[in-house]
Amino acid sequence: MLSNNMADPRRQNKILRYKPPSTETNPTLEDPTPDYMNLLGMIFSMCGLMLKLKWCAWIAVYCSFISFANSRSSEDTKQMMSSFMLSISAVVMSYLQNPQPMSPPW
Amino acid sequence: MPVGVPAHLQNSWESYYMEILMVTGLLAYIMNYIIGKNKNSRLAQAWFNSHRELLESNFALVGDDGTSKEAVSTGKLNQENEHIYNLWCSGRVCCEGMLIQLKFLKRQDLLNVLARMMRPACDQVQVKVTLNDEDMDTFVFAVGTKKAMARLQKEMQDLSEFCGDKPKSGAKYGLPESLAILSEMGEVTDGVMDNKMVHYITNHADKIESIHFSDQFSGPKVMQEEGQPLKLPETKKTLLFTFNVPGMGNTSPKDMDALLPLMNMVIYSIDKVKKLRLNREGKQKADKNRARVEENFLKQTHAQRQEAAQTRREEKKRAEKERIMNEEDPERQRRLEEAAQRREQKKIEKKQMKMKQIKVKAM
């Protein structure tokens, strides 16, 4: 039986467990996109609801989609869901109050 | 149009073209999300499949998410989100552990896909090896593309403090012109750039963004808040490698095999750094450098620390005075005031004694 001429570098006793890097020490490493988009989405939703602007509501839906696509796995899905629901309700409310089609900005 | 029909029923579907556009856009976004997420997932899996054997033969623990009770290899990547995967390997001589991060492009975000059409970018693999104290001598070194070196020298705490000179061209050491070197001293460069390393780097120069070895690694410079005395940042002996995946975004799973030689280089570097020891002169220089950096830091923050101590003393005095003022019973108030005065007097006497002692010693 040929023995391995290179010693096995593995050491069972030198195992260290994985520690997720703390984001407090390195705030620059965290991607702010999902949080910004979430905030933007909520602002546009509120604008769409209060000012009855359809395009605001649509943009809010896009913002919440973008926020979802960029979100981290560890993030709370409740937040995502609530921002989705808010933006979709903004769209629905705008159309219920005024079923006219949206006019383009030009 | 018939009279008496409500307005919203008069409109035909065609007048809702903006809405149709919006919904189509959303559907496109969702389609891209699914396609992009799957592509990233396949790339990650392809990378792991091609590197699994090498990693399993070098590390006792390959894959850990830190949550299981026993330290058992999960044998799979941790998914941080739809474009970042990581893998923790540990249980090897010469190092504490190795964290590999697969930083793919945000293929799942249509906005990002469109932005990349104007500004191409590539997927990256970042390998961070953390070392124990005995695994590495004291030196700071980096090699990589000229742009990366210029950026790191500005951004990284250790490179800006210990490698102050402009990046040197890699051509001097047999590397391609496109690469530059930042080093604490010539001896370090000569030590790191042996024939095998030069060979590795030259053959894969297109995939190397940066390689950073440091005993003083503490990450990027932290922005100091106004008037807040900072403690010296915590340092860790680290080897940091950033590789660019070939394909500039148009990567296919088989491109992942091209990264395997780079992982071989990482393993080689770990063993090499363990053996690399500075000679006496180099060690003296290195120790002097570290002492100088620490001294500079203390000097810079000295004023801030003095100020902070002064404000703390004033705060204490003010708090005490307030307590005395708020004391309703005049008798107790008087007693507290007297006690405070006595304490002040004692402090002044102590200071005078100290001054006398210093004067006597000076004589």
Coordinates of C-alpha atoms in Angstrom, one line a residue:
Chain A
M1 CA 0.0 0.0 0.0
L2 CA 1.5 3.3 -1.1
S3 CA 1.5 5.8 1.7
N4 CA 0.8 9.4 1.0
N5 CA 4.2 11.1 0.7
M6 CA 2.6 14.4 1.6
A7 CA 1.5 14.6 5.2
D8 CA -2.3 15.2 5.7
P9 CA -2.6 18.9 6.7
R10 CA -6.0 18.4 8.2
R11 CA -6.3 18.7 12.0
Q12 CA -9.5 17.7 13.7
N13 CA -8.4 19.5 16.9
K14 CA -7.9 22.8 15.2
I15 CA -11.4 23.2 14.1
L16 CA -12.9 26.7 14.7
R17 CA -16.7 27.2 14.3
Y18 CA -18.0 29.7 11.8
K19 CA -19.0 33.1 13.3
P20 CA -21.0 35.3 11.1
P21 CA -19.1 38.6 10.8
S22 CA -20.7 41.3 13.0
T23 CA -22.1 44.1 10.9
E24 CA -21.6 46.6 13.7
T25 CA -17.9 46.7 13.2
N26 CA -18.1 47.1 9.5
P27 CA -21.2 49.0 8.5
T28 CA -19.7 49.8 5.1
L29 CA -19.8 46.2 4.1
E30 CA -23.6 45.9 4.3
D31 CA -25.5 46.7 1.2
P32 CA -28.0 49.4 2.0
T33 CA -30.1 48.8 -1.2
P34 CA -32.9 46.7 0.4
D35 CA -33.4 49.1 3.2
Y36 CA -33.4 52.2 1.0
M37 CA -35.8 50.5 -1.4
N38 CA -38.1 49.5 1.4
L39 CA -38.2 53.0 2.7
L40 CA -38.8 54.5 -0.8
G41 CA -41.5 52.0 -1.4
M42 CA -43.3 53.0 1.8
I43 CA -43.0 56.7 1.0
F44 CA -44.4 56.2 -2.5
S45 CA -47.2 54.0 -1.2
M46 CA -48.2 56.8 1.3
C47 CA -48.0 59.4 -1.5
G48 CA -50.1 57.3 -3.8
L49 CA -52.7 56.7 -1.1
M50 CA -52.9 60.2 0.3
L51 CA -52.5 62.2 -2.9
K52 CA -54.3 59.7 -5.1
L53 CA -51.4 59.5 -7.6
K54 CA -51.5 56.3 -9.5
W55 CA -47.9 56.4 -10.7
C56 CA -46.7 56.8 -7.1
A57 CA -48.4 53.6 -6.2
W58 CA -46.9 51.7 -9.2
I59 CA -43.4 52.9 -8.4
A60 CA -44.0 51.7 -4.8
V61 CA -44.8 48.2 -6.1
Y62 CA -41.5 48.3 -8.1
C63 CA -39.6 49.5 -5.1
S64 CA -40.8 46.7 -2.9
F65 CA -40.0 44.1 -5.7
I66 CA -36.5 45.5 -5.9
S67 CA -36.1 45.5 -2.2
F68 CA -37.1 41.9 -2.1
A69 CA -34.7 40.9 -4.8
N70 CA -31.8 42.5 -3.0
S71 CA -32.7 41.4 0.5
R72 CA -30.6 39.1 2.7
S73 CA -31.8 35.6 3.6
S74 CA -31.5 36.5 7.3
E75 CA -33.9 39.4 6.9
D76 CA -37.4 39.3 8.3
T77 CA -39.9 38.3 5.7
K78 CA -42.6 40.1 7.6
Q79 CA -41.1 43.4 6.7
M80 CA -40.9 42.4 3.0
M81 CA -44.5 41.2 3.1
S82 CA -45.8 44.3 4.8
S83 CA -44.1 46.6 2.2
F84 CA -45.5 44.5 -0.6
M85 CA -49.0 44.6 0.8
L86 CA -48.8 48.3 1.4
S87 CA -47.8 49.0 -2.2
I88 CA -50.3 46.7 -3.7
S89 CA -53.1 48.2 -1.6
A90 CA -51.9 51.7 -2.7
V91 CA -52.4 50.6 -6.4
V92 CA -55.8 49.0 -5.7
M93 CA -57.1 51.9 -3.7
S94 CA -56.0 54.4 -6.4
Y95 CA -57.9 52.5 -9.1
L96 CA -61.0 51.9 -6.9
Q97 CA -61.2 55.6 -6.3
N98 CA -60.5 56.6 -9.8
P99 CA -60.8 53.9 -12.4
Q100 CA -59.6 56.1 -15.2
P101 CA -56.4 54.9 -16.9
M102 CA -53.1 56.5 -15.9
S103 CA -52.1 59.3 -18.1
P104 CA -48.5 59.3 -19.3
P105 CA -46.4 62.2 -18.1
W106 CA -45.7 63.5 -21.6
Chain B
M1 CA -70.5 56.1 -27.2
P2 CA -73.9 55.3 -25.6
V3 CA -75.2 58.0 -23.3
G4 CA -75.6 57.3 -19.6
V5 CA -72.9 54.7 -19.4
P6 CA -70.5 55.3 -16.5
A7 CA -67.2 56.8 -17.6
H8 CA -65.0 53.9 -16.6
L9 CA -66.9 51.4 -18.7
Q10 CA -66.5 53.6 -21.8
N11 CA -62.8 53.1 -21.9
S12 CA -61.6 50.2 -23.9
W13 CA -58.6 48.1 -22.9
E14 CA -56.4 50.1 -25.2
S15 CA -56.6 53.2 -23.1
Y16 CA -55.1 51.3 -20.2
Y17 CA -51.8 50.9 -22.0
M18 CA -49.7 52.5 -19.2
E19 CA -51.1 49.9 -16.8
I20 CA -50.4 47.1 -19.2
L21 CA -46.9 48.4 -19.5
M22 CA -46.5 48.5 -15.8
V23 CA -47.7 45.0 -15.3
T24 CA -45.5 43.7 -18.2
G25 CA -42.5 45.4 -16.5
L26 CA -43.3 43.6 -13.3
L27 CA -43.6 40.3 -15.0
A28 CA -40.3 40.9 -16.7
Y29 CA -38.8 41.7 -13.4
I30 CA -40.1 38.5 -11.8
M31 CA -38.9 36.4 -14.8
N32 CA -35.5 38.0 -14.5
Y33 CA -35.5 37.3 -10.8
I34 CA -36.1 33.6 -11.2
I35 CA -33.6 33.2 -14.1
G36 CA -30.9 35.3 -12.4
K37 CA -31.3 33.5 -9.0
N38 CA -31.1 30.1 -10.7
K39 CA -28.0 31.1 -12.7
N40 CA -26.2 32.3 -9.5
S41 CA -27.2 29.2 -7.7
R42 CA -25.8 27.0 -10.5
L43 CA -22.6 29.0 -10.6
A44 CA -22.1 28.6 -6.9
Q45 CA -22.7 24.9 -7.1
A46 CA -20.3 24.5 -10.0
W47 CA -17.7 26.4 -8.0
F48 CA -18.2 24.1 -5.1
N49 CA -18.2 21.0 -7.1
S50 CA -14.9 21.8 -8.7
H51 CA -13.2 22.9 -5.4
R52 CA -14.7 20.4 -3.1
E53 CA -12.0 17.8 -3.4
L54 CA -9.2 20.3 -2.8
L55 CA -10.9 21.7 0.2
E56 CA -11.9 18.4 1.7
S57 CA -8.3 17.2 1.4
N58 CA -7.0 20.3 3.2
F59 CA -9.5 21.1 5.9
A60 CA -11.2 18.9 8.5
L61 CA -14.3 21.1 8.5
V62 CA -15.7 22.1 5.1
G63 CA -18.9 24.1 5.4
D64 CA -20.3 25.4 8.6
D65 CA -23.1 27.8 9.4
G66 CA -22.3 28.1 13.1
T67 CA -25.7 26.9 14.3
S68 CA -25.3 23.2 14.7
K69 CA -24.2 21.8 18.0
E70 CA -21.5 19.5 16.7
A71 CA -18.7 20.8 14.5
V72 CA -19.6 18.7 11.5
S73 CA -19.0 19.6 7.9
T74 CA -22.2 20.6 6.3
G75 CA -20.6 20.0 2.9
K76 CA -22.5 22.9 1.4
L77 CA -22.4 26.6 0.9
N78 CA -24.2 29.1 3.1
Q79 CA -26.5 31.3 1.1
E80 CA -26.5 34.9 2.3
N81 CA -28.8 36.2 -0.3
E82 CA -29.4 35.6 -4.0
H83 CA -26.0 36.7 -5.1
I84 CA -23.6 36.0 -2.2
Y85 CA -22.7 32.6 -1.0
N86 CA -20.0 31.8 1.6
L87 CA -18.1 28.7 2.8
W88 CA -16.2 28.4 6.1
C89 CA -13.4 25.9 6.2
S90 CA -11.4 25.1 9.3
G91 CA -9.2 22.4 10.9
R92 CA -5.9 22.7 9.2
V93 CA -2.3 23.3 10.2
C94 CA -0.9 26.8 9.7
C95 CA -4.2 28.6 9.9
E96 CA -7.3 29.2 12.0
G97 CA -9.8 29.0 9.2
M98 CA -10.7 30.2 5.7
L99 CA -13.8 32.1 4.7
I100 CA -14.6 32.0 1.0
Q101 CA -17.2 34.4 -0.3
L102 CA -18.7 34.0 -3.7
K103 CA -19.8 37.5 -4.6
F104 CA -21.8 37.1 -7.8
L105 CA -23.4 39.9 -9.8
K106 CA -27.0 40.7 -8.9
R107 CA -28.4 38.8 -11.7
Q108 CA -31.7 38.5 -9.9
D109 CA -32.2 42.3 -9.9
L110 CA -33.3 43.6 -13.3
L111 CA -32.2 47.1 -12.4
N112 CA -28.7 45.9 -11.8
V113 CA -28.7 43.9 -15.0
L114 CA -29.6 47.1 -16.9
A115 CA -27.0 49.1 -15.1
R116 CA -24.3 46.5 -15.9
M117 CA -25.1 46.9 -19.6
M118 CA -23.6 50.3 -19.3
R119 CA -20.9 49.5 -16.7
P120 CA -19.7 45.9 -17.1
A121 CA -18.6 44.1 -13.9
C122 CA -17.5 40.6 -13.0
D123 CA -18.2 38.0 -10.4
Q124 CA -15.7 37.8 -7.6
V125 CA -14.4 35.2 -5.3
Q126 CA -13.0 36.5 -2.0
V127 CA -10.9 34.2 0.2
K128 CA -10.0 35.4 3.7
V129 CA -7.6 33.2 5.7
T130 CA -7.3 34.0 9.4
L131 CA -4.1 32.9 11.1
N132 CA -2.9 32.2 14.6
D133 CA -0.1 34.3 16.0
E134 CA 2.5 31.6 15.4
D135 CA 1.4 31.1 11.8
M136 CA 2.8 34.4 10.4
D137 CA 5.7 36.7 11.1
T138 CA 5.1 40.5 11.2
F139 CA 4.8 42.0 7.8
V140 CA 2.4 43.8 5.5
F141 CA 2.3 43.1 1.8
A142 CA -0.1 43.4 -1.2
V143 CA 0.0 42.7 -4.9
G144 CA -2.7 43.2 -7.5
T145 CA -3.9 45.3 -10.3
K146 CA -2.7 48.9 -10.3
K147 CA -6.2 50.2 -9.8
A148 CA -6.8 47.8 -6.9
M149 CA -3.5 48.7 -5.2
A150 CA -4.1 52.4 -5.5
R151 CA -7.6 51.9 -4.0
L152 CA -6.5 49.6 -1.2
Q153 CA -3.6 51.8 -0.2
K154 CA -6.1 54.6 0.4
E155 CA -8.9 52.5 2.0
M156 CA -7.1 49.9 4.1
Q157 CA -5.9 50.9 7.5
D158 CA -2.8 48.7 7.5
L159 CA -1.7 49.3 4.0
S160 CA -2.0 53.1 4.4
E161 CA 0.0 53.0 7.6
F162 CA 2.7 50.4 6.8
C163 CA 3.1 50.6 3.0
G164 CA 3.3 54.4 2.5
D165 CA 5.3 54.3 -0.7
K166 CA 3.6 54.4 -4.1
P167 CA 2.8 50.9 -5.5
K168 CA 5.8 49.5 -7.3
S169 CA 5.5 47.9 -10.7
G170 CA 5.3 44.2 -10.7
A171 CA 7.6 43.9 -13.7
K172 CA 10.6 44.3 -11.3
Y173 CA 9.8 40.9 -9.9
G174 CA 8.9 39.1 -13.1
L175 CA 5.2 39.9 -12.9
P176 CA 3.1 41.4 -15.7
E177 CA 3.2 45.1 -16.1
S178 CA -0.5 45.4 -15.2
L179 CA 0.2 44.3 -11.6
A180 CA 1.7 46.5 -8.8
I181 CA 3.2 45.7 -5.4
L182 CA 2.7 47.4 -2.0
S183 CA 5.2 46.2 0.6
E184 CA 6.4 47.1 4.0
M185 CA 10.1 46.4 3.0
G186 CA 12.1 44.9 0.2
E187 CA 12.8 41.8 2.2
V188 CA 9.2 41.0 2.5
T189 CA 8.6 41.2 -1.3
D190 CA 11.6 39.0 -1.9
G191 CA 10.4 36.5 0.6
V192 CA 6.8 36.3 -0.7
M193 CA 7.6 36.5 -4.4
D194 CA 9.4 33.2 -4.8
N195 CA 9.4 31.4 -8.2
K196 CA 6.3 29.5 -7.5
M197 CA 4.3 32.5 -6.5
V198 CA 5.5 34.5 -9.5
H199 CA 4.6 31.5 -11.7
Y200 CA 1.1 31.3 -10.2
I201 CA 0.4 35.0 -10.4
T202 CA 1.8 35.4 -13.9
N203 CA -0.2 32.5 -15.3
H204 CA -3.4 33.8 -13.8
A205 CA -2.9 37.5 -13.7
D206 CA -6.2 38.2 -15.5
K207 CA -8.1 36.6 -12.6
I208 CA -6.2 38.3 -9.8
E209 CA -7.7 41.5 -8.4
S210 CA -5.7 41.7 -5.2
I211 CA -3.6 39.6 -2.8
H212 CA -3.1 41.1 0.7
F213 CA -1.0 39.5 3.5
S214 CA -0.9 41.3 6.8
D215 CA -0.3 40.8 10.4
Q216 CA -2.0 44.1 11.2
F217 CA -5.2 43.6 9.2
S218 CA -8.1 45.5 10.6
G219 CA -10.2 46.1 7.5
P220 CA -10.9 49.4 5.9
K221 CA -10.3 52.7 7.7
V222 CA -13.1 53.5 10.0
M223 CA -14.6 57.0 9.9
Q224 CA -13.9 58.6 13.2
E225 CA -16.8 60.4 14.8
E226 CA -16.1 63.9 15.9
G227 CA -14.3 64.1 19.3
Q228 CA -14.5 60.4 20.0
P229 CA -11.2 59.0 21.2
L230 CA -10.7 55.8 19.3
K231 CA -9.0 52.7 20.6
L232 CA -6.4 51.2 18.3
P233 CA -8.4 49.0 15.9
E234 CA -8.2 45.3 16.6
T235 CA -5.9 43.5 14.2
K236 CA -5.8 39.9 13.0
K237 CA -3.2 38.1 11.0
T238 CA -4.9 37.6 7.7
L239 CA -4.3 36.6 4.1
L240 CA -6.9 38.1 1.8
F241 CA -7.4 37.1 -1.8
T242 CA -9.8 38.7 -4.3
F243 CA -10.2 36.9 -7.6
N244 CA -12.2 37.9 -10.7
V245 CA -14.2 35.2 -12.3
P246 CA -13.4 35.1 -16.1
G247 CA -16.2 36.0 -18.4
M248 CA -16.9 39.5 -17.2
G249 CA -20.4 38.7 -16.2
N250 CA -21.1 36.3 -19.0
T251 CA -19.9 33.4 -16.9
S252 CA -20.9 29.8 -17.4
P253 CA -20.6 27.1 -14.7
K254 CA -17.6 25.6 -16.4
D255 CA -15.6 28.8 -16.0
M256 CA -15.5 27.9 -12.3
D257 CA -12.8 25.3 -13.0
A258 CA -10.5 28.0 -14.1
L259 CA -10.4 29.2 -10.5
L260 CA -9.1 26.0 -9.1
P261 CA -5.4 26.8 -9.7
L262 CA -6.0 30.0 -7.7
M263 CA -7.2 28.0 -4.7
N264 CA -4.0 25.9 -5.0
M265 CA -2.1 29.2 -4.8
V266 CA -4.0 30.1 -1.6
I267 CA -3.1 26.8 0.0
Y268 CA 0.5 27.2 -1.1
S269 CA 0.5 30.7 0.4
I270 CA -0.8 29.5 3.7
D271 CA 2.1 27.0 4.0
K272 CA 4.6 29.5 2.7
V273 CA 3.6 32.3 5.1
K274 CA 4.1 29.9 8.0
K275 CA 7.7 29.3 6.9
L276 CA 8.5 32.9 6.0
R277 CA 10.5 34.5 8.7
L278 CA 12.2 37.9 8.6
N279 CA 15.9 38.1 9.4
R280 CA 17.1 40.1 12.4
E281 CA 17.3 43.4 10.6
G282 CA 13.9 43.0 9.0
K283 CA 12.4 42.1 12.3
Q284 CA 13.9 45.2 13.9
K285 CA 12.5 47.3 11.2
A286 CA 9.1 45.8 11.4
D287 CA 9.0 46.2 15.2
K288 CA 10.1 49.8 14.8
N289 CA 7.3 50.4 12.3
R290 CA 4.7 49.0 14.5
A291 CA 5.9 51.0 17.5
R292 CA 5.9 54.1 15.3
V293 CA 2.3 53.6 14.2
E294 CA 1.1 53.0 17.8
E295 CA 2.9 56.1 19.0
N296 CA 1.4 58.2 16.2
F297 CA -2.0 57.0 17.0
L298 CA -1.5 57.8 20.7
K299 CA -0.3 61.2 19.9
Q300 CA -3.2 62.0 17.6
T301 CA -5.7 60.8 20.1
H302 CA -3.9 62.3 23.1
A303 CA -5.6 65.6 22.8
Q304 CA -9.0 63.9 22.4
R305 CA -8.4 61.6 25.3
Q306 CA -7.4 64.6 27.5
E307 CA -10.5 66.4 26.5
A308 CA -12.7 63.4 27.2
A309 CA -11.2 63.0 30.7
Q310 CA -11.7 66.7 31.4
T311 CA -15.4 66.5 30.3
R312 CA -15.9 63.4 32.5
R313 CA -14.5 65.3 35.5
E314 CA -16.6 68.3 34.9
E315 CA -19.7 66.1 34.5
K316 CA -19.1 64.5 37.8
K317 CA -18.7 67.8 39.5
R318 CA -21.8 69.2 38.0
A319 CA -23.8 66.1 38.9
E320 CA -22.7 66.4 42.4
K321 CA -23.5 70.1 42.6
E322 CA -27.0 69.4 41.2
R323 CA -27.5 66.7 43.8
I324 CA -26.6 69.2 46.6
M325 CA -28.9 71.8 45.1
N326 CA -31.8 69.4 44.9
E327 CA -31.4 68.4 48.5
E328 CA -34.4 69.8 50.2
D329 CA -33.3 69.5 53.8
P330 CA -31.0 72.6 54.4
E331 CA -29.2 70.8 57.1
R332 CA -28.2 67.9 54.8
Q333 CA -27.4 70.4 52.1
R334 CA -24.9 72.2 54.3
R335 CA -23.3 68.9 55.3
L336 CA -23.0 67.7 51.7
E337 CA -21.5 71.0 50.7
E338 CA -18.9 70.8 53.5
A339 CA -18.1 67.2 52.5
A340 CA -17.6 68.3 48.9
Q341 CA -15.4 71.2 50.0
R342 CA -13.2 68.9 52.1
R343 CA -12.8 66.5 49.2
E344 CA -11.7 69.4 46.9
Q345 CA -9.2 70.6 49.6
K346 CA -7.7 67.1 49.9
K347 CA -7.3 66.9 46.1
I348 CA -5.5 70.3 46.0
E349 CA -3.2 69.2 48.9
K350 CA -2.4 65.9 47.1
K351 CA -1.5 67.8 43.9
Q352 CA 0.8 70.2 45.9
M353 CA 2.6 67.2 47.5
K354 CA 3.1 65.7 44.1
M355 CA 4.6 68.9 42.7
K356 CA 6.9 69.1 45.7
Q357 CA 8.1 65.6 45.2
I358 CA 8.8 66.2 41.5
K359 CA 10.8 69.3 42.4
V360 CA 12.8 67.4 44.9
K361 CA 13.5 64.6 42.5
A362 CA 14.6 67.1 39.8
M363 CA 17.1 68.6 42.2

